[in-house]
């Protein structure tokens, strides 16, 4: 059997560690026959959880003597945890022993360590975190979701290019609709960075549809929503809170008097279908875009189903050669016009930079 995909799992990361990661790996391998998973962590905790998969060549263990705490400072994790399961899993990607890494560990530590170990692609100033959320028609991808708090217009432009290419690759869209998250659709709305990013995107070859507001994320009229990490993280967490509120209120309503309970039984098939469609576990797994390797961040509190979904996302990105495609697109769009303080657009001096050379540097 040809194992065309190899994924390293940070088996000690997240709120639940091996008790979630190992069962998720076992369930994943029952569905994906062409993939090998490497469980990185303490063997004495991992091996007893393998069960019938203990002798499966598609599931192997790789030792790591340390763990990164969920509340640990990224700088300390980077400096003092060189043999952590997170760091070792990323090292396997760098060394070519794995094609991707999946971790539910400390987000800040994962981003800092991944950037240090794998480095960013040429002309990518900052990696960005991107995930999908359900929409009225299909799904909407958002970035950045917390990696970058303060962003320039150029950073937002880079996020748009990277997000556009991922959606093209994974969802098969030739011209994804790209929107810039703002407090209104009018040209005068937004801060200076957003308005300058709007100018850059308007002059680009992307299918830019202009400003979008928070409610547009879920209406299905845009495929990629671009924002800085501060705004994006708040928008995402607010959405998760609203989803939990709706679930709580629905459950409370159907747990009332007898008539309400009978109504709940009648509506049960519809409620189950609705719950499945909006189940956040089905959307678990955020991509760290802009790195010279594939890294997928799972929610720290993910259960087995949610973590398994994050592994599937990593496999999709391996199949689509995401870093290579992003390197090509960033190189092609790197000659972006610079925005003057007055808002005028001027040509970049890098207009002669060959795309092929940039690609070669990215994949070296």
XYZ file of N, CA, C and O in Angstrom, residues 131-142 215-220 222 236 239-240 243 274-284:
136
model
N -10.138 29.621 8.912
C -11.049 28.498 9.092
C -12.343 28.774 8.336
O -12.571 29.887 7.854
N -13.175 27.742 8.243
C -14.463 27.862 7.557
C -15.584 27.896 8.579
O -15.501 27.277 9.636
N -16.630 28.636 8.258
C -17.845 28.686 9.084
C -19.038 28.412 8.180
O -18.986 28.681 6.977
N -20.127 27.860 8.718
C -21.288 27.564 7.877
C -21.971 28.838 7.392
O -22.033 29.843 8.099
N -22.478 28.780 6.181
C -23.220 29.900 5.597
C -24.526 29.363 5.015
O -24.751 28.158 4.952
N -25.405 30.273 4.590
C -26.695 29.852 4.037
C -26.512 28.958 2.825
O -27.310 28.054 2.574
N -25.477 29.236 2.050
C -25.143 28.382 0.914
C -23.675 27.996 1.036
O -22.791 28.799 0.810
N -23.417 26.761 1.440
C -22.048 26.305 1.558
C -21.377 26.799 2.822
O -21.927 26.711 3.919
N -20.195 27.382 2.674
C -19.428 27.849 3.818
C -18.618 29.077 3.438
O -18.363 29.338 2.261
N -18.219 29.820 4.449
C -17.405 31.020 4.269
C -16.091 30.827 5.002
O -16.072 30.330 6.126
N -14.995 31.221 4.376
C -13.677 31.129 5.003
C -13.279 32.495 5.535
O -13.460 33.512 4.851
N -12.724 32.499 6.750
C -12.323 33.765 7.378
C -10.851 33.729 7.753
O -10.331 32.705 8.207
N -22.814 40.434 9.419
C -23.882 39.496 9.056
C -23.668 38.865 7.688
O -24.199 37.789 7.394
N -22.854 39.500 6.832
C -22.590 38.949 5.503
C -21.790 37.654 5.568
O -21.804 36.865 4.612
N -21.095 37.421 6.673
C -20.268 36.218 6.806
C -21.113 34.968 6.604
O -20.649 33.974 6.027
N -22.376 35.008 7.033
C -23.209 33.805 7.047
C -24.288 33.794 5.959
O -25.057 32.847 5.882
N -24.325 34.826 5.125
C -25.380 34.915 4.118
C -25.054 34.159 2.838
O -25.934 33.950 1.995
N -23.798 33.777 2.641
C -23.433 33.019 1.457
C -23.100 33.855 0.244
O -22.972 33.321 -0.866
N -20.350 35.747 -0.032
C -18.906 35.947 -0.102
C -18.237 34.644 0.319
O -18.769 33.895 1.143
N -15.471 35.444 15.428
C -15.632 33.994 15.496
C -16.165 33.549 16.848
O -17.107 32.748 16.936
N -19.786 34.393 17.296
C -20.627 33.460 16.553
C -20.796 32.145 17.293
O -21.893 31.574 17.342
N -19.712 31.649 17.877
C -19.791 30.405 18.639
C -20.719 30.572 19.848
O -21.483 29.662 20.189
N -24.337 30.495 18.690
C -24.748 29.123 18.379
C -25.091 28.349 19.651
O -26.100 27.620 19.702
N -30.517 20.106 11.720
C -30.025 21.465 11.972
C -28.768 21.428 12.837
O -27.786 22.122 12.559
N -28.802 20.606 13.879
C -27.644 20.522 14.765
C -26.413 20.029 14.018
O -25.300 20.508 14.254
N -26.609 19.096 13.100
C -25.475 18.595 12.332
C -24.904 19.688 11.426
O -23.695 19.836 11.299
N -25.779 20.463 10.798
C -25.316 21.496 9.873
C -24.493 22.570 10.571
O -23.553 23.107 9.992
N -24.872 22.916 11.794
C -24.178 24.004 12.486
C -23.202 23.483 13.544
O -22.624 24.279 14.284
N -23.019 22.177 13.610
C -22.130 21.579 14.603
C -20.706 22.109 14.410
O -20.089 21.856 13.370
N -20.154 22.845 15.381
C -18.807 23.412 15.208
C -17.727 22.352 15.074
O -16.654 22.634 14.533
N -17.999 21.140 15.513
C -17.001 20.083 15.386
C -16.725 19.753 13.925
O -15.609 19.349 13.573
N -17.733 19.920 13.065
C -17.575 19.635 11.640
C -16.729 20.690 10.945
O -16.278 20.477 9.805
N -16.511 21.814 11.601
C -15.707 22.889 11.022
C -14.393 23.077 11.784
O -13.672 24.046 11.554
N -14.100 22.163 12.697
C -12.886 22.299 13.494
C -11.643 22.088 12.624
O -11.595 21.177 11.799
